[in-house]
Coordinates of C-alpha atoms in Angstrom, one line a residue:
Chain A
M26 CA 126.7 28.8 122.8
E27 CA 124.2 30.9 121.0
Q28 CA 122.8 32.1 124.2
I29 CA 126.2 33.3 125.4
E30 CA 126.8 35.1 122.1
T31 CA 123.5 36.9 122.4
I32 CA 124.4 38.1 125.9
A33 CA 128.0 39.0 124.9
S34 CA 126.9 41.0 121.9
F35 CA 124.4 42.9 124.0
I36 CA 127.1 43.8 126.5
S37 CA 129.6 45.0 123.8
R38 CA 127.0 46.9 121.8
E39 CA 124.7 48.4 124.4
I40 CA 126.7 48.6 127.6
L41 CA 130.3 49.1 126.5
K42 CA 129.4 51.0 123.3
D43 CA 132.2 49.0 121.6
P44 CA 130.6 46.5 119.3
A45 CA 133.9 45.0 118.2
R46 CA 134.8 44.1 121.7
K47 CA 135.1 40.3 122.2
L48 CA 134.5 39.1 125.7
G49 CA 136.2 36.1 127.0
M50 CA 134.1 33.4 128.7
D51 CA 135.6 33.9 132.0
E52 CA 136.5 37.6 131.7
L53 CA 135.4 39.4 134.8
L54 CA 132.5 41.8 134.1
I55 CA 131.6 43.4 137.4
S56 CA 134.6 43.1 139.7
S57 CA 136.8 44.4 136.9
G58 CA 134.6 47.5 136.5
L59 CA 133.9 46.6 132.9
I60 CA 130.1 46.8 133.6
D61 CA 129.3 49.7 135.9
S62 CA 126.6 49.3 138.4
F63 CA 124.1 51.5 136.6
S64 CA 124.1 49.0 133.7
L65 CA 123.4 45.9 135.7
V66 CA 119.7 46.3 135.6
D67 CA 119.8 46.8 131.8
L68 CA 121.6 43.5 131.5
A69 CA 119.1 41.7 133.8
L70 CA 116.1 43.1 131.9
F71 CA 117.7 42.1 128.6
I72 CA 118.3 38.5 129.8
E73 CA 114.8 38.3 131.2
D74 CA 113.2 39.4 128.0
Q75 CA 115.4 37.4 125.7
F76 CA 115.3 34.1 127.5
G77 CA 112.0 34.3 129.4
V78 CA 113.6 33.7 132.8
R79 CA 113.4 35.7 136.0
I80 CA 116.5 37.4 137.4
E81 CA 116.3 38.6 141.0
D82 CA 118.0 41.8 142.1
T83 CA 120.0 39.7 144.6
D84 CA 121.5 37.9 141.6
L85 CA 123.2 41.0 140.4
N86 CA 126.4 40.4 142.3
V87 CA 129.9 39.1 141.7
D88 CA 129.0 35.6 142.8
T89 CA 126.5 34.9 140.1
F90 CA 126.9 37.6 137.6
D91 CA 130.6 38.2 137.0
S92 CA 131.3 36.4 133.8
L93 CA 129.6 35.0 130.7
T94 CA 130.1 31.5 132.1
E95 CA 128.3 32.4 135.3
L96 CA 125.5 34.3 133.4
S97 CA 124.9 31.4 131.2
A98 CA 124.8 29.0 134.1
L99 CA 122.3 31.3 135.8
V100 CA 120.1 31.3 132.7
E101 CA 120.3 27.5 132.5
R102 CA 119.3 27.1 136.1
R103 CA 116.4 29.5 135.9
S104 CA 115.1 27.9 132.7
G105 CA 115.3 24.5 134.3
S106 CA 113.3 25.6 137.4
D107 CA 110.6 27.1 135.3
S108 CA 109.8 24.0 133.4
Chain B
M3 CA 118.1 76.8 172.2
N4 CA 120.4 74.0 171.0
R5 CA 124.0 74.9 170.7
N6 CA 125.2 71.7 169.0
L7 CA 124.1 68.5 167.3
A8 CA 125.1 66.4 170.3
Q9 CA 122.6 68.1 172.5
V10 CA 119.8 67.5 170.1
L11 CA 120.7 63.9 169.9
V12 CA 120.9 63.3 173.6
R13 CA 117.6 65.1 174.2
S14 CA 115.8 62.8 171.7
A15 CA 117.2 59.7 173.4
Q16 CA 115.9 61.1 176.7
E17 CA 112.5 62.4 175.6
V18 CA 111.5 59.8 173.0
P19 CA 113.6 56.7 173.5
N20 CA 111.0 54.4 172.0
R21 CA 110.3 56.4 169.0
E22 CA 111.5 54.8 165.7
A23 CA 114.4 56.8 164.3
V24 CA 115.6 54.7 161.5
I25 CA 114.3 51.8 159.5
L26 CA 117.4 50.2 158.0
Q27 CA 116.4 48.2 155.0
Q28 CA 118.9 45.4 154.7
R29 CA 119.1 42.2 152.7
E30 CA 118.0 40.2 155.7
G31 CA 114.9 42.4 156.2
D32 CA 114.0 45.7 157.7
L33 CA 115.6 46.7 161.0
P34 CA 113.8 49.3 163.1
I35 CA 116.1 51.3 165.4
Q36 CA 114.6 53.5 168.1
F37 CA 116.2 56.7 169.3
G38 CA 117.2 55.2 172.6
E39 CA 119.0 52.3 170.9
L40 CA 120.5 54.6 168.3
V41 CA 122.1 56.9 170.8
Q42 CA 123.2 54.0 172.9
G43 CA 124.9 52.6 169.8
A44 CA 126.5 56.0 169.2
L45 CA 127.6 56.1 172.8
R46 CA 129.7 53.0 172.3
Y47 CA 131.7 54.9 169.7
A48 CA 132.0 58.1 171.8
Q49 CA 133.5 56.0 174.6
A50 CA 135.8 54.2 172.1
F51 CA 137.1 57.6 170.8
Q52 CA 137.6 58.7 174.4
R53 CA 139.6 55.6 175.3
A54 CA 141.7 56.0 172.2
G55 CA 142.6 59.5 173.4
I56 CA 140.9 61.2 170.5
K57 CA 140.5 64.8 171.4
P58 CA 137.3 66.8 170.7
D59 CA 137.8 68.9 167.6
E60 CA 140.0 66.2 166.1
P61 CA 138.8 64.5 162.8
V62 CA 137.9 60.8 162.7
I63 CA 137.5 59.1 159.4
L64 CA 134.8 56.4 159.0
I65 CA 135.6 53.8 156.4
L66 CA 132.5 51.7 156.6
Q67 CA 129.7 50.5 154.3
H68 CA 126.2 52.0 154.3
G69 CA 124.6 50.6 157.5
R70 CA 124.2 50.6 161.2
E71 CA 127.9 50.9 162.1
L72 CA 128.3 53.9 159.8
I73 CA 125.4 55.9 161.3
E74 CA 126.3 55.0 164.9
S75 CA 130.0 55.8 164.5
F76 CA 129.1 59.1 162.9
L77 CA 126.7 60.1 165.7
G78 CA 129.2 58.8 168.2
A79 CA 131.8 61.2 166.9
L80 CA 129.3 64.0 167.3
L81 CA 128.7 62.9 171.0
H82 CA 132.4 62.9 171.6
G83 CA 132.9 66.2 169.9
S84 CA 135.3 64.9 167.3
I85 CA 134.7 65.7 163.7
P86 CA 133.5 62.8 161.5
A87 CA 134.3 62.5 157.9
I88 CA 133.1 59.6 155.7
M89 CA 135.4 57.9 153.2
P90 CA 133.5 55.8 150.6
F91 CA 134.2 52.2 151.2
L92 CA 136.4 50.2 148.8
T93 CA 134.3 48.4 146.2
E94 CA 135.2 45.2 144.5
K95 CA 136.2 46.9 141.2
L96 CA 138.5 49.5 142.6
S97 CA 142.2 49.0 142.5
P98 CA 143.5 48.8 146.1
D99 CA 146.5 50.9 145.2
R100 CA 144.4 53.8 143.8
Y101 CA 142.1 53.5 146.8
R102 CA 145.0 53.7 149.2
E103 CA 146.3 56.8 147.4
S104 CA 142.9 58.5 147.9
L105 CA 142.8 57.5 151.5
Q106 CA 146.3 58.8 152.1
A107 CA 145.3 62.1 150.4
L108 CA 142.4 62.4 152.8
I109 CA 144.6 61.5 155.9
T110 CA 147.4 63.9 154.9
I111 CA 145.1 66.9 154.6
S112 CA 142.6 66.3 157.4
E113 CA 145.0 64.8 160.0
P114 CA 142.6 62.5 161.7
G115 CA 143.3 61.0 165.1
A116 CA 141.5 57.8 164.4
L117 CA 140.1 55.6 161.6
V118 CA 137.1 53.4 162.1
T119 CA 136.8 50.3 159.8
Y120 CA 136.3 46.6 159.6
T121 CA 138.7 43.9 160.7
E122 CA 139.1 42.7 157.1
F123 CA 140.2 46.2 156.2
L124 CA 142.7 46.6 159.0
G125 CA 145.7 45.8 156.8
E126 CA 144.7 48.5 154.2
A127 CA 144.0 51.0 156.9
K128 CA 147.4 50.5 158.5
A129 CA 149.1 50.8 155.2
A130 CA 147.4 54.1 154.4
A131 CA 148.0 55.4 157.9
D132 CA 151.7 54.7 157.9
A133 CA 154.4 56.0 160.3
G134 CA 154.4 59.7 160.5
S135 CA 150.7 60.2 159.9
S136 CA 148.4 61.7 162.5
V137 CA 146.5 58.5 163.0
R138 CA 147.0 57.1 166.5
S139 CA 144.3 54.5 166.6
I140 CA 142.4 52.3 164.2
L141 CA 139.1 51.2 165.7
L142 CA 137.4 48.1 164.5
S143 CA 133.6 48.2 164.3
S144 CA 133.3 44.6 165.6
E145 CA 135.3 45.6 168.8
I146 CA 133.3 48.5 170.2
P147 CA 131.9 47.2 173.5
Q148 CA 128.7 48.3 175.1
E149 CA 129.3 49.8 178.5
G150 CA 127.9 52.6 180.6
S151 CA 124.9 54.7 180.0
L152 CA 124.1 58.1 178.7
E153 CA 123.7 59.5 182.2
T154 CA 127.0 58.2 183.6
T155 CA 129.2 59.1 180.6
E156 CA 130.8 62.5 180.2
L157 CA 130.2 63.6 176.6
P158 CA 132.5 66.4 175.4
G159 CA 130.3 66.8 172.4
L160 CA 127.7 68.5 174.6
Q161 CA 130.2 71.2 175.4
R162 CA 130.9 72.1 171.8
S163 CA 130.2 75.8 171.1
P164 CA 128.1 76.8 168.0
E165 CA 131.1 77.8 166.0
D166 CA 133.0 74.6 166.7
L167 CA 133.2 72.3 163.8
A168 CA 130.6 69.5 163.6
L169 CA 131.7 67.6 160.5
L170 CA 133.7 67.4 157.3
Q171 CA 132.1 66.8 153.9
H172 CA 134.1 65.7 150.9
S173 CA 133.4 64.8 147.4
S174 CA 135.1 61.8 146.0
G175 CA 138.4 61.4 144.0
T176 CA 141.8 62.6 145.0
T177 CA 140.9 66.2 144.4
G178 CA 137.7 66.1 146.3
L179 CA 139.2 64.3 149.2
Q180 CA 141.7 67.1 149.7
K181 CA 139.0 69.7 149.8
G182 CA 137.0 69.0 153.0
V183 CA 134.1 71.3 153.5
A184 CA 134.2 72.2 157.3
L185 CA 130.8 72.9 158.8
S186 CA 130.2 74.3 162.2
N187 CA 127.4 73.1 164.6
R188 CA 125.8 76.5 164.1
S189 CA 125.8 76.2 160.3
V190 CA 124.3 72.7 160.4
L191 CA 121.6 73.7 162.9
N192 CA 120.8 76.9 161.0
Q193 CA 120.4 74.9 157.8
I194 CA 118.0 72.5 159.5
D195 CA 115.9 75.4 160.8
S196 CA 115.7 77.2 157.5
Y197 CA 115.3 74.2 155.3
K198 CA 112.6 72.8 157.6
A199 CA 110.7 76.0 157.2
A200 CA 111.0 75.9 153.4
I201 CA 109.6 72.4 153.1
G202 CA 107.3 72.4 156.2
M203 CA 109.1 69.4 157.6
T204 CA 108.0 68.0 160.9
S205 CA 108.5 64.9 163.1
E206 CA 105.5 63.4 161.3
D207 CA 107.4 63.3 158.0
V208 CA 108.8 60.0 156.8
V209 CA 112.0 60.3 154.7
V210 CA 112.8 57.5 152.3
S211 CA 116.4 57.6 151.1
W212 CA 118.9 55.4 149.3
L213 CA 121.5 58.1 148.9
P214 CA 125.1 57.5 150.0
L215 CA 126.0 59.3 153.3
Y216 CA 129.3 60.6 152.0
H217 CA 127.5 63.0 149.7
D218 CA 125.8 66.2 151.1
M219 CA 122.3 65.3 149.9
G220 CA 122.5 61.8 151.5
L221 CA 124.3 63.1 154.6
I222 CA 122.1 66.1 155.4
A223 CA 118.7 65.4 153.8
G224 CA 118.9 61.7 154.0
F225 CA 120.4 61.3 157.5
I226 CA 121.2 64.2 159.8
M227 CA 118.1 66.4 159.2
P228 CA 115.5 63.6 159.8
I229 CA 117.4 62.4 162.8
M230 CA 117.6 65.9 164.3
L231 CA 113.9 66.6 163.6
R232 CA 112.8 63.2 164.8
S233 CA 111.3 62.3 161.5
K234 CA 111.4 58.6 160.6
L235 CA 114.1 57.7 158.2
V236 CA 113.7 54.7 155.9
L237 CA 117.3 54.1 154.7
M238 CA 118.5 51.6 152.1
S239 CA 121.9 51.2 150.5
P240 CA 122.7 52.8 147.2
F241 CA 124.1 49.4 146.1
D242 CA 120.7 47.8 146.6
W243 CA 118.8 50.6 145.0
V244 CA 120.9 50.7 141.8
R245 CA 120.2 47.0 141.4
A246 CA 116.5 47.3 142.3
P247 CA 115.2 50.8 141.9
Y248 CA 111.6 49.7 142.7
R249 CA 112.7 49.2 146.3
M250 CA 112.5 52.9 147.0
L251 CA 108.9 53.1 145.7
R252 CA 107.9 50.0 147.7
A253 CA 109.5 51.6 150.8
V254 CA 107.4 54.8 150.2
S255 CA 104.3 52.6 149.9
D256 CA 105.1 50.4 152.9
Y257 CA 106.0 53.2 155.3
Q258 CA 103.8 56.0 153.9
G259 CA 106.9 57.9 153.0
T260 CA 106.4 61.7 152.6
L261 CA 109.8 63.1 151.4
S262 CA 112.6 61.9 149.2
W263 CA 115.5 63.6 147.5
L264 CA 116.8 62.3 144.2
P265 CA 119.5 63.4 141.7
N266 CA 118.0 64.0 138.2
F267 CA 119.2 60.8 136.6
A268 CA 117.2 58.8 139.1
Y269 CA 114.0 60.1 137.6
N270 CA 115.0 58.7 134.2
F271 CA 116.5 55.5 135.8
C272 CA 113.3 54.7 137.7
S273 CA 111.0 55.5 134.7
Q274 CA 113.0 53.2 132.4
K275 CA 114.1 50.3 134.6
I276 CA 111.2 49.3 136.8
R277 CA 108.9 46.5 135.7
D278 CA 105.1 46.6 136.4
R279 CA 105.3 43.3 138.2
D280 CA 107.6 45.0 140.9
L281 CA 105.0 47.7 141.4
E282 CA 102.0 45.6 142.2
G283 CA 100.1 47.2 145.0
V284 CA 102.4 50.1 145.3
D285 CA 100.7 53.3 146.5
L286 CA 102.7 56.6 146.2
S287 CA 100.0 58.9 147.3
S288 CA 101.7 59.7 150.7
W289 CA 104.7 61.2 148.9
R290 CA 104.2 64.9 149.4
A291 CA 107.6 65.9 147.8
V292 CA 110.2 64.3 145.6
I293 CA 112.9 66.8 145.4
N294 CA 115.3 66.9 142.4
C295 CA 118.7 68.0 143.5
S296 CA 122.4 67.9 143.0
E297 CA 122.7 67.8 139.2
P298 CA 121.0 69.7 136.3
M299 CA 117.3 69.4 136.7
R300 CA 115.3 68.6 133.6
N301 CA 111.6 69.2 133.1
D302 CA 111.7 66.2 130.7
S303 CA 112.9 63.9 133.6
H304 CA 110.0 65.1 135.8
E305 CA 107.6 64.5 133.0
R306 CA 108.8 60.9 132.4
F307 CA 108.7 60.1 136.1
Y308 CA 105.2 61.5 136.5
Q309 CA 103.8 59.7 133.4
R310 CA 105.4 56.4 134.6
F311 CA 104.1 56.6 138.2
K312 CA 100.9 58.6 138.2
E313 CA 98.8 55.4 138.0
Y314 CA 100.5 54.5 141.3
G315 CA 99.2 57.6 143.0
L316 CA 102.1 60.0 142.4
D317 CA 100.9 63.5 142.8
K318 CA 102.2 66.0 140.2
Q319 CA 102.4 68.6 142.9
A320 CA 105.0 66.4 144.7
L321 CA 107.6 67.2 142.1
A322 CA 110.0 69.8 143.6
T323 CA 113.5 71.1 143.0
C324 CA 116.4 72.3 145.1
Y325 CA 119.7 73.9 144.5
A326 CA 122.2 72.7 147.1
M327 CA 125.8 72.3 147.9
A328 CA 127.9 71.1 150.8
E329 CA 129.4 74.6 151.2
N330 CA 126.0 75.8 152.4
V331 CA 125.5 72.6 154.4
F332 CA 122.9 71.6 151.9
A333 CA 120.0 73.6 150.5
V334 CA 120.4 77.1 149.0
T335 CA 117.0 77.4 147.3
Q336 CA 113.8 75.4 147.2
G337 CA 111.2 75.2 144.5
G338 CA 107.8 73.6 144.1
F339 CA 106.4 73.9 147.6
G340 CA 103.0 75.7 147.9
T341 CA 103.2 76.8 144.3
P342 CA 103.8 74.6 141.2
L343 CA 107.3 74.4 139.8
L344 CA 108.0 77.4 137.6
I345 CA 109.2 76.7 134.1
D346 CA 110.9 79.4 132.1
S347 CA 110.7 79.1 128.3
I348 CA 113.7 80.9 126.8
D349 CA 115.7 81.2 123.6
R350 CA 118.6 78.7 123.6
E351 CA 120.7 80.6 121.2
Q352 CA 120.5 83.9 123.1
L353 CA 121.3 82.1 126.3
S354 CA 124.5 80.5 124.9
R355 CA 125.7 83.5 122.8
E356 CA 124.8 86.5 124.9
G357 CA 124.3 85.1 128.3
R358 CA 120.7 86.4 128.5
A359 CA 117.6 84.5 129.3
V360 CA 115.1 85.9 126.8
P361 CA 111.5 84.6 127.0
C362 CA 110.5 82.7 123.9
S363 CA 107.2 80.9 123.1
E364 CA 108.0 78.4 120.3
G365 CA 110.4 77.3 117.7
K366 CA 113.4 75.0 117.8
Q367 CA 115.4 77.3 119.9
L368 CA 113.0 76.9 122.7
L369 CA 114.6 75.8 126.0
R370 CA 112.5 75.0 129.0
L371 CA 114.3 75.5 132.3
V372 CA 113.0 74.4 135.6
S373 CA 113.3 76.9 138.5
A374 CA 115.4 75.8 141.5
G375 CA 113.1 78.0 143.5
K376 CA 113.8 80.8 146.0
P377 CA 116.5 81.0 148.6
I378 CA 115.7 79.4 152.0
Q379 CA 115.5 81.9 154.9
N380 CA 118.7 83.6 156.0
T381 CA 120.5 82.7 152.7
Q382 CA 121.0 85.3 150.1
V383 CA 121.6 84.6 146.4
R384 CA 122.9 87.0 143.9
I385 CA 124.2 86.7 140.4
V386 CA 127.5 88.4 139.7
D387 CA 129.6 89.2 136.6
E388 CA 133.3 88.5 136.2
Q389 CA 134.2 91.5 138.3
G390 CA 131.9 90.5 141.1
N391 CA 129.2 93.1 140.4
Q392 CA 125.6 92.1 140.8
V393 CA 123.7 91.8 137.5
T394 CA 120.0 92.3 136.8
D395 CA 117.3 89.7 136.3
R396 CA 117.6 87.4 133.3
I397 CA 121.4 88.1 132.9
V398 CA 123.5 85.0 133.3
G399 CA 126.4 85.2 135.8
E400 CA 128.0 83.3 138.6
I401 CA 125.8 82.3 141.5
A402 CA 127.1 83.9 144.8
L403 CA 125.9 83.2 148.3
Q404 CA 125.8 84.8 151.7
G405 CA 124.0 83.5 154.8
D406 CA 124.1 81.8 158.2
C407 CA 124.9 78.3 157.1
L408 CA 127.9 78.7 155.0
L409 CA 131.1 76.6 155.5
S410 CA 133.7 77.7 158.0
G411 CA 136.3 77.0 155.3
Y412 CA 137.9 74.1 153.5
Y413 CA 139.6 72.2 156.2
H414 CA 143.3 73.0 156.5
R415 CA 143.1 74.6 153.1
E416 CA 143.3 78.4 153.8
D417 CA 144.4 78.8 150.1
L418 CA 141.2 77.4 148.8
T419 CA 139.0 79.1 151.3
R420 CA 140.4 82.5 150.4
K421 CA 139.8 81.9 146.7
A422 CA 136.2 80.9 147.3
F423 CA 135.1 84.2 148.7
L424 CA 134.8 87.6 147.1
D425 CA 133.8 90.6 149.3
G426 CA 132.1 88.3 151.8
W427 CA 130.2 86.3 149.1
Y428 CA 130.8 82.7 148.5
L429 CA 131.3 82.1 144.8
T430 CA 129.7 78.8 143.8
G431 CA 131.3 78.2 140.4
D432 CA 127.8 77.6 139.1
L433 CA 126.2 79.8 136.5
G434 CA 122.6 81.0 136.5
Y435 CA 120.1 83.8 136.4
Q436 CA 117.3 85.1 138.5
V437 CA 113.8 86.1 137.7
S438 CA 111.9 87.8 140.6
G439 CA 113.9 85.9 143.2
E440 CA 113.6 82.5 141.4
L441 CA 116.9 80.9 140.6
F442 CA 117.6 79.1 137.3
V443 CA 120.9 77.2 137.1
T444 CA 122.2 77.2 133.5
G445 CA 125.7 75.7 133.7
R446 CA 129.0 76.0 135.6
R447 CA 132.2 77.8 135.5
K448 CA 134.1 75.3 137.7
E449 CA 135.5 72.3 135.8
I450 CA 133.6 69.5 137.4
I451 CA 131.4 66.8 135.8
I452 CA 128.3 65.6 137.7
V453 CA 127.6 62.0 136.9
G454 CA 124.5 60.6 138.5
G455 CA 124.6 63.3 141.2
K456 CA 128.3 62.6 141.9
N457 CA 131.0 65.3 141.5
V458 CA 133.9 64.1 139.3
Y459 CA 137.0 66.2 138.9
P460 CA 138.3 65.8 135.4
Q461 CA 141.9 66.3 136.5
D462 CA 141.7 63.1 138.6
L463 CA 140.8 61.1 135.5
E464 CA 143.4 62.8 133.3
Y465 CA 146.1 62.0 135.9
L466 CA 145.1 58.3 136.1
V467 CA 145.2 57.9 132.3
A468 CA 148.6 59.6 131.9
D469 CA 150.2 56.2 132.8
V470 CA 148.5 54.2 130.1
P471 CA 151.1 52.9 127.6
G472 CA 150.7 54.6 124.2
V473 CA 149.0 57.7 125.6
H474 CA 150.9 60.9 125.0
P475 CA 151.8 62.1 128.6
G476 CA 149.9 65.3 129.5
R477 CA 147.9 65.1 126.3
V478 CA 144.5 63.9 127.6
V479 CA 141.3 65.8 128.2
V480 CA 138.2 64.8 130.1
F481 CA 134.8 66.6 130.0
G482 CA 131.1 65.9 130.4
L483 CA 128.3 65.8 128.0
F484 CA 124.6 65.8 129.0
N485 CA 122.7 62.8 127.9
E486 CA 118.9 63.5 127.7
E487 CA 118.0 59.8 127.7
L488 CA 119.9 59.2 130.9
G489 CA 119.2 62.5 132.5
T490 CA 122.8 63.0 133.5
E491 CA 126.2 63.8 132.2
E492 CA 128.4 61.2 130.6
I493 CA 132.2 61.3 130.7
V494 CA 134.1 61.8 127.4
L495 CA 137.9 61.3 127.4
V496 CA 140.0 62.3 124.4
A497 CA 143.7 61.2 124.3
E498 CA 146.4 61.9 121.9
V499 CA 148.1 58.7 120.7
D500 CA 151.2 58.4 118.5
D501 CA 150.4 55.0 116.9
D502 CA 147.9 55.3 114.1
D503 CA 147.3 51.6 113.8
Q504 CA 143.5 51.2 114.4
E505 CA 143.9 48.0 116.4
V506 CA 146.5 49.4 118.7
R507 CA 144.3 52.4 119.3
V508 CA 141.3 50.2 120.2
G509 CA 143.5 48.4 122.7
I510 CA 144.6 51.7 124.2
A511 CA 141.0 52.9 124.5
R512 CA 140.0 49.7 126.3
E513 CA 142.9 50.1 128.7
I514 CA 141.9 53.7 129.4
R515 CA 138.4 52.5 130.3
S516 CA 139.7 49.8 132.5
V517 CA 142.1 52.2 134.3
V518 CA 139.4 54.7 135.0
A519 CA 136.9 52.0 136.1
Q520 CA 139.4 50.6 138.6
G521 CA 140.7 53.9 139.8
T522 CA 137.5 55.8 140.4
D523 CA 133.8 55.2 141.2
V524 CA 132.7 56.3 137.7
A525 CA 132.9 54.9 134.2
V526 CA 134.0 56.7 131.0
R527 CA 131.3 56.4 128.3
Y528 CA 133.2 57.6 125.3
V529 CA 137.0 57.3 124.7
E530 CA 138.4 59.0 121.6
T531 CA 142.0 58.4 120.5
V532 CA 143.2 61.2 118.3
D533 CA 146.4 62.2 116.5
P534 CA 149.2 64.3 118.2
G535 CA 148.4 68.0 117.9
W536 CA 144.6 67.5 118.1
L537 CA 144.2 69.0 121.5
I538 CA 143.9 72.7 122.0
K539 CA 146.1 74.3 124.7
T540 CA 145.8 77.7 126.3
S541 CA 148.5 80.3 125.9
S542 CA 150.0 79.1 129.1
G543 CA 150.2 75.6 127.8
K544 CA 147.4 74.0 129.8
I545 CA 144.8 71.8 128.1
A546 CA 141.7 73.9 127.5
R547 CA 138.8 71.7 128.5
G548 CA 136.0 73.9 127.2
A549 CA 137.6 74.5 123.8
N550 CA 138.4 70.8 123.4
R551 CA 134.8 69.9 124.3
D552 CA 133.5 72.3 121.6
Q553 CA 136.0 70.9 119.0
Y554 CA 134.8 67.4 119.9
L555 CA 131.2 68.3 119.5
Q556 CA 131.8 70.0 116.1
I557 CA 133.6 67.0 114.8
K558 CA 130.9 64.7 116.0
A559 CA 128.2 66.9 114.4
G560 CA 130.2 67.0 111.2
N561 CA 130.4 63.2 111.0
Q562 CA 126.7 62.8 111.2

């Protein structure tokens, strides 16, 4: 849960410039246009630094990167495969 | 002497069929396409246009993603002598209704005979090209058969005369799509000749590009020019690049790329967002020019780029600039070739107050402007005042052009064409000054915003937002502010709202962002909700964008 909150607050604060914005777990991030394509790399770099996982650029699409639930699952998968 | 683009293309297929024309970088790997295959692929489309009864000189609209079908259908239209125009493809975030409106705007004005798209998009294409429209045929990229050869096919494109139109170029959004820049075969060929001379481009050059083809920089510098000059083109999709900017650098290294064109923001973007691990083994020493073009050029952006990539072999001399626009096919001026880029250090205050570029050596008013270089051959640049009179060096005025690669007109928009010219000079809407023939661009008179190299018409965004519940109809203003960190402009939207409840306002602001995100290909960075009466109107009752921008900046400065 903490992990999701960290990601959510980064998105609200740094990408949306709207710190008070609360994101729903399944709220669409990319396909809704909430996160524009220029910010995808920022989000990937943040997640990599924060959780020590590797995000590939092919991950930055609507199938794996479109909601907090999906992002969290991606981080889980990558942390698992590293250990 | 070549009279049209089709002749150049056919000659390449005949003379160098096995030479690599394009390396298409795709997810599945790199796909090399030789001239013979490329023109054969284009021929399929030329034949399909023929069968569909599309007449030479009739526009065809290509609604395809960046890739092989797009380039082959474009070249196929040239072979057939019809006039290709590219419509940016629908992305997942765009609202289909808004997209359809844009497509309809394009169809209404340009009156195409055919659309080319994918099977999955057929329903949308049909809906946009409804009864009564000029569209007689919708061609599906998956159903374009291979038949016949170059020798046995009659190609009306080869008969096009130099003044016949070659292509249409649009910028995005409803306004941009209704303003197609019509370019003749002669203008495009003249541009290639003059620009080639300015940058010493030959068939030995290797162009690396991720630029979208619906934009003049991508279409001309990143597609047509290398193809016509037989220079190898390494082409990747803008969607892939924005997710992995290192791929461009790796492509330069892998293919010994020599030339690339980038909008200013890309210098900052690459400097900030590429990890060392993705640059292992990358060698940029083959890059003889990286040309900054299509939005305000910043010395600071060059500096960041150079500092970040010099250890990978980037030559400082490679940093170059260009002032370009679709109305001149592409380049107007070119800087940084042969001589280092000229930097003019001037007094910021005098520039903004008096419109004069006064040299200045230090102090906080110091502004360092990068020269856009000198005009390419057969293009003349002059700076004019509001009456159209030429001004002297170091006086700011509107940039005006004359030359042999200017547009034939805005397609089916005689009204706009007439307004664009004064005494035979094309008025660019950009502001600048000259020093001994070197051009410095300082701002613009026209009300567009350039975000990441993309032109955005503020009225398109204001129109979209007018429907958001809670927003005072007609009381919205959109303008751009330059962000040094990003190296590009960001969009600010100010809307008058009746409700003064903070929570309601936050909700309205979020809805505004969402409506713009789904209705356009850009994002609004700052949304400000203000009380009724905040916005400044002109005496004729129109929202004054410049005055409201100044008011916004003053209030922001006061709050700090």
